[in-house]
C-alpha cells in the first residue's frame, strides 16, 4: 500500500502538495542557478580563461559551444532519470539529479585555466558541463511531475508551474551572486580568479536544497501505478506509442520558448557588451529585473490556465513572443538605456505566458506510468533544438551578417514554427485531458 499522504483535498493532502511544490521550486532554483551561472560566465569570462589563443569572436563561439554541450547531455540525463523515475519513483531520481548538478558546478569552480594546464582546461570544462547537463536533464520533467501529481483538484497547472518558477529564480540568484562577487572583487580580480566563487558556492546551496527535497513524499500517481502493477520494464518504448505525429507536434510547440529565452538570457549579454558597448552590469541587472517579473507572473498565468484552460493562453503567448522578437534587437540597437531596458523587461513579461504551462502540456501527452520518460524526451530534445543551439546559432549569424538582423529572422522563424505546431497539436488532441493524478478519478477536474 502507498505510504503517501492523500492529495484529496483534505488538510493532509494539501500540506503534502504545498511541501512538494516548495521543494520542487527550491531544487529547480538551485539547479538553474548552476546552469545559468555557466551561461553568464560563458558569455563574459570563459573566452579569456579557456580560449585565449582565439580571436574575440572565435573565443566567444568556442565558449558558447561548451554551453551547448550541456544541452546535448541533457537528453542522456532525461532518458536515464526518466527510466528510473518511472521504474523506482520520482523522489530518489530528483535527489540524485540535484547532487550531480551541484558536484559538477562546484568542480567547474576549481578547474585550472588554459594558462595553467593548456589543452586540458577546456577538456575538463566540457566534461563537467556534461555532468551538469545530465543532472539538469533528470530534473526538468521530474520536478514538474512531482509537483503536478501532488496537486489538489483543479490546480494542476498552478502546481506544475512551481518548478517552472525555478528557471527565473535560478537566474536571479546566479546574477545577484555574480554581480556581488564582481563588485566586491573588482573587474580585474573577478576576471582573473574570483569568477570561481559563485561556482564553489554551489556546494552550500545544493546541501540546503537536499535538506528540503528529502522531506517530500513520493508521487501519489507513481504509488498508484505500483499498486495497480502498471510499471513497465521499458517505459520509453511504451511512451513512444502515443504516436510520432503527436510527439513531433508537442516538441515543435515548445521549441520557441527555449530558443527565445536563451538568446535573451545568454546571447544578449555577449552581444550587448561587445557589439553595442553596454555596460556588463547594466545588462545583467536588466536581465535580472526581467527575470523577477517572469518569476512573479507565473502563478497568475497558471491560475488563468486552471480557470479558463491553457490552450488559448498558450497560443496567444506564442503570438506575443513572435511579435516581441521582431522588436527586441531593434530596441537594443538604439543604444538608449531606457529602450534597451524596455526590450529586456518585455521579454520578462511575455516569456512566462507559454513557459509556465509547457511542462504540464508535455506531461499530459503521456500515460502516468511512462510520463517521466516521455516528458524527459520531449523536454530535453526541445532544449537542444531551442535553447542549446540558440546562442551558438545567433553568434554565427552575427559573425556572418555583421548585424542582428539574421538573429531576429532566426527567432521569428522558430516562433512561427512553434505557433503552427501548437495549433496543430491542439486540433489533434481532444479538449478533455487526462484526469488529475493526485486524486480519485471521480473528483478530477482537468482543463487543457
GROMACS .gro file of C-alpha atoms in nm:
model
  448
    1UNK     CA    1   0.000   0.000   0.000
    2UNK     CA    2   0.108   0.357  -0.061
    3UNK     CA    3   0.257   0.545   0.235
    4UNK     CA    4   0.197   0.887   0.078
    5UNK     CA    5  -0.049   1.134   0.234
    6UNK     CA    6  -0.367   1.161   0.033
    7UNK     CA    7  -0.380   1.454  -0.205
    8UNK     CA    8  -0.756   1.453  -0.199
    9UNK     CA    9  -0.841   1.799  -0.085
   10UNK     CA   10  -0.802   1.715   0.283
   11UNK     CA   11  -0.572   1.910   0.509
   12UNK     CA   12  -0.309   1.637   0.497
   13UNK     CA   13  -0.317   1.623   0.119
   14UNK     CA   14  -0.291   1.999   0.083
   15UNK     CA   15   0.003   2.007   0.325
   16UNK     CA   16   0.186   1.739   0.126
   17UNK     CA   17   0.110   1.920  -0.200
   18UNK     CA   18   0.235   2.252  -0.066
   19UNK     CA   19   0.551   2.099   0.077
   20UNK     CA   20   0.622   1.926  -0.252
   21UNK     CA   21   0.564   2.245  -0.453
   22UNK     CA   22   0.811   2.436  -0.234
   23UNK     CA   23   1.065   2.153  -0.252
   24UNK     CA   24   1.050   2.133  -0.631
   25UNK     CA   25   1.080   2.511  -0.658
   26UNK     CA   26   1.383   2.512  -0.426
   27UNK     CA   27   1.552   2.228  -0.612
   28UNK     CA   28   1.495   2.366  -0.960
   29UNK     CA   29   1.608   2.711  -0.846
   30UNK     CA   30   1.940   2.569  -0.733
   31UNK     CA   31   1.985   2.360  -1.048
   32UNK     CA   32   1.908   2.655  -1.275
   33UNK     CA   33   2.138   2.874  -1.064
   34UNK     CA   34   2.421   2.641  -1.161
   35UNK     CA   35   2.316   2.621  -1.525
   36UNK     CA   36   2.270   2.996  -1.576
   37UNK     CA   37   2.588   3.074  -1.388
   38UNK     CA   38   2.771   2.881  -1.656
   39UNK     CA   39   2.583   3.068  -1.931
   40UNK     CA   40   2.676   3.406  -1.786
   41UNK     CA   41   3.039   3.302  -1.743
   42UNK     CA   42   3.045   3.163  -2.099
   43UNK     CA   43   2.924   3.498  -2.233
   44UNK     CA   44   3.162   3.714  -2.031
   45UNK     CA   45   3.456   3.515  -1.888
   46UNK     CA   46   3.533   3.177  -2.045
   47UNK     CA   47   3.664   3.303  -2.379
   48UNK     CA   48   3.953   3.470  -2.194
   49UNK     CA   49   4.011   3.193  -1.939
   50UNK     CA   50   3.985   2.884  -2.157
   51UNK     CA   51   4.029   3.000  -2.519
   52UNK     CA   52   4.281   3.289  -2.502
   53UNK     CA   53   4.458   3.194  -2.826
   54UNK     CA   54   4.145   3.254  -3.035
   55UNK     CA   55   4.015   3.584  -3.170
   56UNK     CA   56   3.741   3.751  -2.962
   57UNK     CA   57   3.466   3.629  -3.196
   58UNK     CA   58   3.605   3.275  -3.220
   59UNK     CA   59   3.662   3.265  -2.845
   60UNK     CA   60   3.302   3.359  -2.778
   61UNK     CA   61   3.187   3.097  -3.028
   62UNK     CA   62   3.401   2.835  -2.854
   63UNK     CA   63   3.269   2.934  -2.511
   64UNK     CA   64   2.910   2.909  -2.634
   65UNK     CA   65   2.995   2.569  -2.783
   66UNK     CA   66   3.079   2.442  -2.435
   67UNK     CA   67   2.748   2.591  -2.320
   68UNK     CA   68   2.570   2.391  -2.592
   69UNK     CA   69   2.743   2.070  -2.478
   70UNK     CA   70   2.534   2.080  -2.162
   71UNK     CA   71   2.220   2.071  -2.372
   72UNK     CA   72   2.349   1.778  -2.575
   73UNK     CA   73   2.400   1.589  -2.247
   74UNK     CA   74   2.052   1.671  -2.118
   75UNK     CA   75   1.867   1.404  -2.322
   76UNK     CA   76   2.102   1.141  -2.179
   77UNK     CA   77   2.014   1.259  -1.830
   78UNK     CA   78   1.648   1.276  -1.924
   79UNK     CA   79   1.647   0.920  -2.059
   80UNK     CA   80   1.834   0.771  -1.764
   81UNK     CA   81   1.646   0.956  -1.493
   82UNK     CA   82   1.316   0.921  -1.679
   83UNK     CA   83   1.362   0.543  -1.697
   84UNK     CA   84   1.431   0.508  -1.326
   85UNK     CA   85   1.173   0.772  -1.234
   86UNK     CA   86   0.907   0.556  -1.397
   87UNK     CA   87   1.058   0.236  -1.254
   88UNK     CA   88   1.155   0.317  -0.894
   89UNK     CA   89   0.993   0.656  -0.827
   90UNK     CA   90   1.028   1.030  -0.875
   91UNK     CA   91   1.178   1.124  -0.538
   92UNK     CA   92   1.503   0.923  -0.550
   93UNK     CA   93   1.587   1.035  -0.903
   94UNK     CA   94   1.537   1.400  -0.817
   95UNK     CA   95   1.773   1.372  -0.521
   96UNK     CA   96   2.046   1.222  -0.742
   97UNK     CA   97   1.995   1.483  -1.016
   98UNK     CA   98   2.045   1.764  -0.764
   99UNK     CA   99   2.365   1.603  -0.638
  100UNK     CA  100   2.504   1.566  -0.990
  101UNK     CA  101   2.438   1.929  -1.073
  102UNK     CA  102   2.596   2.051  -0.750
  103UNK     CA  103   2.911   1.842  -0.784
  104UNK     CA  104   2.958   1.941  -1.149
  105UNK     CA  105   2.921   2.312  -1.078
  106UNK     CA  106   3.147   2.307  -0.773
  107UNK     CA  107   3.425   2.136  -0.969
  108UNK     CA  108   3.393   2.392  -1.254
  109UNK     CA  109   3.496   2.649  -0.997
  110UNK     CA  110   3.814   2.451  -0.934
  111UNK     CA  111   3.922   2.379  -1.295
  112UNK     CA  112   4.260   2.542  -1.379
  113UNK     CA  113   4.252   2.776  -1.678
  114UNK     CA  114   4.431   2.743  -2.014
  115UNK     CA  115   4.742   2.925  -1.894
  116UNK     CA  116   4.785   2.666  -1.617
  117UNK     CA  117   4.721   2.332  -1.791
  118UNK     CA  118   4.671   2.420  -2.158
  119UNK     CA  119   4.455   2.187  -2.368
  120UNK     CA  120   4.319   2.002  -2.064
  121UNK     CA  121   4.147   2.313  -1.928
  122UNK     CA  122   3.869   2.326  -2.193
  123UNK     CA  123   3.852   1.943  -2.192
  124UNK     CA  124   3.776   1.935  -1.820
  125UNK     CA  125   3.533   2.223  -1.862
  126UNK     CA  126   3.340   2.029  -2.127
  127UNK     CA  127   3.334   1.710  -1.918
  128UNK     CA  128   3.193   1.893  -1.616
  129UNK     CA  129   2.943   2.067  -1.843
  130UNK     CA  130   2.828   1.720  -1.948
  131UNK     CA  131   2.776   1.631  -1.580
  132UNK     CA  132   2.572   1.948  -1.537
  133UNK     CA  133   2.362   1.863  -1.840
  134UNK     CA  134   2.291   1.509  -1.723
  135UNK     CA  135   2.180   1.640  -1.383
  136UNK     CA  136   1.950   1.903  -1.529
  137UNK     CA  137   1.815   1.652  -1.780
  138UNK     CA  138   1.683   1.447  -1.491
  139UNK     CA  139   1.546   1.749  -1.309
  140UNK     CA  140   1.332   1.928  -1.567
  141UNK     CA  141   1.049   1.680  -1.623
  142UNK     CA  142   1.074   1.511  -1.284
  143UNK     CA  143   1.018   1.824  -1.075
  144UNK     CA  144   0.716   1.924  -1.283
  145UNK     CA  145   0.563   1.577  -1.247
  146UNK     CA  146   0.633   1.559  -0.876
  147UNK     CA  147   0.452   1.886  -0.808
  148UNK     CA  148   0.170   1.833  -1.061
  149UNK     CA  149   0.098   1.482  -0.939
  150UNK     CA  150   0.051   1.609  -0.583
  151UNK     CA  151  -0.186   1.889  -0.694
  152UNK     CA  152  -0.534   1.932  -0.543
  153UNK     CA  153  -0.836   1.921  -0.775
  154UNK     CA  154  -0.848   2.195  -1.036
  155UNK     CA  155  -0.495   2.325  -0.964
  156UNK     CA  156  -0.275   2.110  -1.184
  157UNK     CA  157  -0.140   2.398  -1.393
  158UNK     CA  158  -0.070   2.605  -1.081
  159UNK     CA  159   0.129   2.329  -0.914
  160UNK     CA  160   0.306   2.230  -1.237
  161UNK     CA  161   0.412   2.595  -1.258
  162UNK     CA  162   0.606   2.594  -0.930
  163UNK     CA  163   0.911   2.412  -1.074
  164UNK     CA  164   0.891   2.643  -1.378
  165UNK     CA  165   0.941   2.936  -1.140
  166UNK     CA  166   1.280   2.787  -1.059
  167UNK     CA  167   1.411   2.894  -1.402
  168UNK     CA  168   1.388   3.272  -1.347
  169UNK     CA  169   1.457   3.234  -0.974
  170UNK     CA  170   1.781   3.049  -1.051
  171UNK     CA  171   1.881   3.318  -1.300
  172UNK     CA  172   1.815   3.596  -1.048
  173UNK     CA  173   2.018   3.413  -0.783
  174UNK     CA  174   2.303   3.348  -1.026
  175UNK     CA  175   2.315   3.708  -1.145
  176UNK     CA  176   2.297   3.853  -0.793
  177UNK     CA  177   2.586   3.634  -0.678
  178UNK     CA  178   2.778   3.704  -0.999
  179UNK     CA  179   2.736   4.082  -0.970
  180UNK     CA  180   2.805   4.092  -0.597
  181UNK     CA  181   3.126   3.895  -0.636
  182UNK     CA  182   3.232   4.115  -0.928
  183UNK     CA  183   3.160   4.435  -0.735
  184UNK     CA  184   3.349   4.321  -0.426
  185UNK     CA  185   3.649   4.178  -0.613
  186UNK     CA  186   3.671   4.435  -0.893
  187UNK     CA  187   3.676   4.362  -1.266
  188UNK     CA  188   4.040   4.258  -1.294
  189UNK     CA  189   4.036   4.022  -0.996
  190UNK     CA  190   3.699   3.882  -1.094
  191UNK     CA  191   3.813   3.803  -1.448
  192UNK     CA  192   4.136   3.653  -1.314
  193UNK     CA  193   4.005   3.416  -1.043
  194UNK     CA  194   3.708   3.547  -0.839
  195UNK     CA  195   3.461   3.424  -1.103
  196UNK     CA  196   3.516   3.084  -0.941
  197UNK     CA  197   3.349   3.186  -0.614
  198UNK     CA  198   2.985   3.164  -0.739
  199UNK     CA  199   3.055   2.812  -0.872
  200UNK     CA  200   3.214   2.700  -0.545
  201UNK     CA  201   2.908   2.827  -0.356
  202UNK     CA  202   2.701   2.563  -0.535
  203UNK     CA  203   2.813   2.308  -0.278
  204UNK     CA  204   2.647   2.501   0.005
  205UNK     CA  205   2.332   2.576  -0.192
  206UNK     CA  206   2.283   2.214  -0.300
  207UNK     CA  207   2.323   2.095   0.058
  208UNK     CA  208   2.036   2.323   0.157
  209UNK     CA  209   1.830   2.201  -0.139
  210UNK     CA  210   1.880   1.838  -0.039
  211UNK     CA  211   1.754   1.904   0.312
  212UNK     CA  212   1.431   2.040   0.164
  213UNK     CA  213   1.392   1.775  -0.105
  214UNK     CA  214   1.445   1.476   0.124
  215UNK     CA  215   1.137   1.574   0.324
  216UNK     CA  216   0.884   1.529   0.043
  217UNK     CA  217   0.674   1.216  -0.009
  218UNK     CA  218   0.667   1.006  -0.323
  219UNK     CA  219   0.426   1.097  -0.603
  220UNK     CA  220   0.073   0.960  -0.540
  221UNK     CA  221   0.049   0.883  -0.911
  222UNK     CA  222   0.361   0.667  -0.906
  223UNK     CA  223   0.242   0.489  -0.592
  224UNK     CA  224  -0.088   0.415  -0.760
  225UNK     CA  225   0.089   0.285  -1.072
  226UNK     CA  226   0.287   0.047  -0.849
  227UNK     CA  227  -0.027  -0.068  -0.667
  228UNK     CA  228  -0.205  -0.136  -0.996
  229UNK     CA  229   0.100  -0.319  -1.137
  230UNK     CA  230   0.137  -0.072  -1.425
  231UNK     CA  231   0.514  -0.026  -1.400
  232UNK     CA  232   0.674  -0.145  -1.726
  233UNK     CA  233   1.024  -0.265  -1.800
  234UNK     CA  234   1.099  -0.018  -2.079
  235UNK     CA  235   0.895   0.300  -2.010
  236UNK     CA  236   1.034   0.500  -2.303
  237UNK     CA  237   0.931   0.238  -2.558
  238UNK     CA  238   0.582   0.243  -2.411
  239UNK     CA  239   0.577   0.623  -2.414
  240UNK     CA  240   0.650   0.632  -2.788
  241UNK     CA  241   0.322   0.453  -2.852
  242UNK     CA  242   0.133   0.781  -2.826
  243UNK     CA  243   0.237   0.830  -3.189
  244UNK     CA  244   0.512   1.018  -3.366
  245UNK     CA  245   0.275   1.281  -3.501
  246UNK     CA  246   0.166   1.389  -3.155
  247UNK     CA  247   0.522   1.365  -3.024
  248UNK     CA  248   0.652   1.579  -3.309
  249UNK     CA  249   0.387   1.846  -3.268
  250UNK     CA  250   0.442   1.863  -2.891
  251UNK     CA  251   0.815   1.904  -2.947
  252UNK     CA  252   0.760   2.172  -3.209
  253UNK     CA  253   0.521   2.364  -2.985
  254UNK     CA  254   0.775   2.409  -2.704
  255UNK     CA  255   1.094   2.482  -2.903
  256UNK     CA  256   1.039   2.857  -2.943
  257UNK     CA  257   1.016   2.939  -2.574
  258UNK     CA  258   1.354   2.776  -2.512
  259UNK     CA  259   1.523   2.941  -2.813
  260UNK     CA  260   1.396   3.289  -2.731
  261UNK     CA  261   1.476   3.254  -2.361
  262UNK     CA  262   1.839   3.156  -2.420
  263UNK     CA  263   1.902   3.426  -2.679
  264UNK     CA  264   1.758   3.673  -2.428
  265UNK     CA  265   1.940   3.532  -2.123
  266UNK     CA  266   2.280   3.439  -2.269
  267UNK     CA  267   2.350   3.575  -2.617
  268UNK     CA  268   2.224   3.924  -2.526
  269UNK     CA  269   2.498   3.960  -2.263
  270UNK     CA  270   2.774   3.892  -2.515
  271UNK     CA  271   2.614   4.091  -2.797
  272UNK     CA  272   2.525   4.390  -2.581
  273UNK     CA  273   2.870   4.429  -2.426
  274UNK     CA  274   3.088   4.352  -2.730
  275UNK     CA  275   2.883   4.498  -3.016
  276UNK     CA  276   2.679   4.778  -2.854
  277UNK     CA  277   2.913   4.881  -2.569
  278UNK     CA  278   2.651   4.849  -2.298
  279UNK     CA  279   2.796   4.809  -1.952
  280UNK     CA  280   2.804   4.448  -1.833
  281UNK     CA  281   2.639   4.546  -1.505
  282UNK     CA  282   2.353   4.724  -1.685
  283UNK     CA  283   2.269   4.422  -1.899
  284UNK     CA  284   2.287   4.176  -1.611
  285UNK     CA  285   2.065   4.400  -1.399
  286UNK     CA  286   1.821   4.437  -1.689
  287UNK     CA  287   1.800   4.060  -1.740
  288UNK     CA  288   1.764   4.015  -1.364
  289UNK     CA  289   1.476   4.265  -1.346
  290UNK     CA  290   1.303   4.086  -1.634
  291UNK     CA  291   1.352   3.754  -1.457
  292UNK     CA  292   1.192   3.888  -1.139
  293UNK     CA  293   0.884   3.978  -1.345
  294UNK     CA  294   0.897   3.636  -1.513
  295UNK     CA  295   0.904   3.467  -1.171
  296UNK     CA  296   0.631   3.682  -1.018
  297UNK     CA  297   0.382   3.639  -1.303
  298UNK     CA  298   0.393   3.259  -1.334
  299UNK     CA  299   0.137   3.199  -1.053
  300UNK     CA  300  -0.102   3.444  -1.221
  301UNK     CA  301  -0.080   3.276  -1.560
  302UNK     CA  302  -0.111   2.925  -1.418
  303UNK     CA  303  -0.425   3.028  -1.231
  304UNK     CA  304  -0.564   3.168  -1.556
  305UNK     CA  305  -0.485   2.834  -1.721
  306UNK     CA  306  -0.659   2.639  -1.445
  307UNK     CA  307  -0.967   2.857  -1.464
  308UNK     CA  308  -1.007   2.913  -1.837
  309UNK     CA  309  -0.792   2.643  -1.998
  310UNK     CA  310  -0.435   2.669  -2.116
  311UNK     CA  311  -0.476   2.627  -2.492
  312UNK     CA  312  -0.592   2.975  -2.586
  313UNK     CA  313  -0.343   3.124  -2.340
  314UNK     CA  314  -0.055   2.924  -2.488
  315UNK     CA  315  -0.140   3.019  -2.847
  316UNK     CA  316  -0.182   3.385  -2.752
  317UNK     CA  317   0.150   3.379  -2.568
  318UNK     CA  318   0.318   3.223  -2.873
  319UNK     CA  319   0.192   3.509  -3.092
  320UNK     CA  320   0.316   3.763  -2.837
  321UNK     CA  321   0.666   3.610  -2.826
  322UNK     CA  322   0.688   3.618  -3.204
  323UNK     CA  323   0.586   3.984  -3.213
  324UNK     CA  324   0.833   4.083  -2.942
  325UNK     CA  325   1.118   3.906  -3.121
  326UNK     CA  326   1.060   4.145  -3.413
  327UNK     CA  327   1.106   4.443  -3.180
  328UNK     CA  328   1.372   4.310  -2.941
  329UNK     CA  329   1.700   4.374  -3.124
  330UNK     CA  330   1.590   4.700  -3.290
  331UNK     CA  331   1.521   4.833  -2.940
  332UNK     CA  332   1.859   4.714  -2.812
  333UNK     CA  333   2.037   4.858  -3.117
  334UNK     CA  334   1.922   5.213  -3.038
  335UNK     CA  335   2.197   5.228  -2.772
  336UNK     CA  336   1.948   5.404  -2.546
  337UNK     CA  337   1.933   5.258  -2.199
  338UNK     CA  338   1.560   5.309  -2.149
  339UNK     CA  339   1.469   5.139  -2.477
  340UNK     CA  340   1.714   4.858  -2.409
  341UNK     CA  341   1.559   4.810  -2.066
  342UNK     CA  342   1.215   4.803  -2.229
  343UNK     CA  343   1.336   4.527  -2.464
  344UNK     CA  344   1.466   4.319  -2.173
  345UNK     CA  345   1.168   4.373  -1.942
  346UNK     CA  346   0.930   4.299  -2.228
  347UNK     CA  347   1.081   3.951  -2.255
  348UNK     CA  348   1.025   3.904  -1.882
  349UNK     CA  349   0.656   3.988  -1.928
  350UNK     CA  350   0.591   3.768  -2.233
  351UNK     CA  351   0.803   3.453  -2.190
  352UNK     CA  352   0.617   3.319  -1.881
  353UNK     CA  353   0.283   3.303  -2.062
  354UNK     CA  354   0.391   2.990  -2.250
  355UNK     CA  355   0.674   2.877  -2.025
  356UNK     CA  356   0.452   2.829  -1.719
  357UNK     CA  357   0.228   2.563  -1.879
  358UNK     CA  358   0.457   2.390  -2.126
  359UNK     CA  359   0.564   2.133  -1.865
  360UNK     CA  360   0.203   2.036  -1.800
  361UNK     CA  361   0.126   2.024  -2.173
  362UNK     CA  362   0.418   1.787  -2.226
  363UNK     CA  363   0.327   1.571  -1.924
  364UNK     CA  364  -0.032   1.527  -2.037
  365UNK     CA  365   0.092   1.379  -2.364
  366UNK     CA  366   0.179   1.054  -2.181
  367UNK     CA  367   0.011   0.794  -1.956
  368UNK     CA  368   0.109   0.824  -1.589
  369UNK     CA  369   0.324   0.509  -1.571
  370UNK     CA  370   0.556   0.628  -1.853
  371UNK     CA  371   0.517   1.002  -1.805
  372UNK     CA  372   0.865   1.074  -1.668
  373UNK     CA  373   1.041   0.902  -1.962
  374UNK     CA  374   0.819   1.057  -2.228
  375UNK     CA  375   0.824   1.406  -2.079
  376UNK     CA  376   1.202   1.399  -2.040
  377UNK     CA  377   1.247   1.302  -2.404
  378UNK     CA  378   1.035   1.590  -2.535
  379UNK     CA  379   1.162   1.849  -2.288
  380UNK     CA  380   1.529   1.776  -2.347
  381UNK     CA  381   1.504   1.749  -2.726
  382UNK     CA  382   1.325   2.084  -2.719
  383UNK     CA  383   1.604   2.225  -2.504
  384UNK     CA  384   1.870   2.115  -2.753
  385UNK     CA  385   1.689   2.231  -3.066
  386UNK     CA  386   1.582   2.554  -2.899
  387UNK     CA  387   1.798   2.671  -2.610
  388UNK     CA  388   2.122   2.481  -2.651
  389UNK     CA  389   2.185   2.585  -3.009
  390UNK     CA  390   2.035   2.933  -2.989
  391UNK     CA  391   2.339   3.128  -2.857
  392UNK     CA  392   2.568   2.936  -3.094
  393UNK     CA  393   2.347   2.996  -3.399
  394UNK     CA  394   2.297   3.360  -3.302
  395UNK     CA  395   2.671   3.420  -3.269
  396UNK     CA  396   2.736   3.254  -3.607
  397UNK     CA  397   2.462   3.461  -3.774
  398UNK     CA  398   2.603   3.779  -3.621
  399UNK     CA  399   2.954   3.699  -3.743
  400UNK     CA  400   2.826   3.608  -4.091
  401UNK     CA  401   2.596   3.907  -4.141
  402UNK     CA  402   2.759   4.172  -3.927
  403UNK     CA  403   2.427   4.272  -3.768
  404UNK     CA  404   2.147   4.134  -3.552
  405UNK     CA  405   1.903   4.112  -3.846
  406UNK     CA  406   1.983   3.746  -3.907
  407UNK     CA  407   1.927   3.667  -3.540
  408UNK     CA  408   1.587   3.837  -3.549
  409UNK     CA  409   1.478   3.636  -3.853
  410UNK     CA  410   1.604   3.318  -3.691
  411UNK     CA  411   1.390   3.380  -3.381
  412UNK     CA  412   1.086   3.480  -3.587
  413UNK     CA  413   1.116   3.160  -3.790
  414UNK     CA  414   1.142   2.940  -3.481
  415UNK     CA  415   0.845   3.115  -3.321
  416UNK     CA  416   0.633   3.073  -3.633
  417UNK     CA  417   0.709   2.701  -3.645
  418UNK     CA  418   0.622   2.659  -3.276
  419UNK     CA  419   0.297   2.851  -3.317
  420UNK     CA  420   0.198   2.628  -3.608
  421UNK     CA  421   0.292   2.320  -3.405
  422UNK     CA  422   0.081   2.429  -3.107
  423UNK     CA  423  -0.226   2.500  -3.321
  424UNK     CA  424  -0.194   2.163  -3.496
  425UNK     CA  425  -0.139   1.980  -3.165
  426UNK     CA  426  -0.448   2.127  -3.002
  427UNK     CA  427  -0.657   2.035  -3.304
  428UNK     CA  428  -0.522   1.679  -3.297
  429UNK     CA  429  -0.571   1.612  -2.926
  430UNK     CA  430  -0.923   1.610  -2.772
  431UNK     CA  431  -1.005   1.906  -2.550
  432UNK     CA  432  -1.054   1.690  -2.242
  433UNK     CA  433  -0.721   1.587  -2.093
  434UNK     CA  434  -0.628   1.307  -1.852
  435UNK     CA  435  -0.765   1.307  -1.500
  436UNK     CA  436  -0.553   1.478  -1.232
  437UNK     CA  437  -0.317   1.222  -1.090
  438UNK     CA  438  -0.332   1.327  -0.726
  439UNK     CA  439  -0.698   1.249  -0.663
  440UNK     CA  440  -0.958   0.982  -0.736
  441UNK     CA  441  -1.096   1.000  -1.092
  442UNK     CA  442  -1.447   1.076  -0.971
  443UNK     CA  443  -1.324   1.402  -0.818
  444UNK     CA  444  -1.095   1.503  -1.102
  445UNK     CA  445  -1.124   1.836  -1.274
  446UNK     CA  446  -0.884   1.896  -1.561
  447UNK     CA  447  -0.852   2.166  -1.824
  448UNK     CA  448  -0.629   2.152  -2.123
   0.00000   0.00000   0.00000
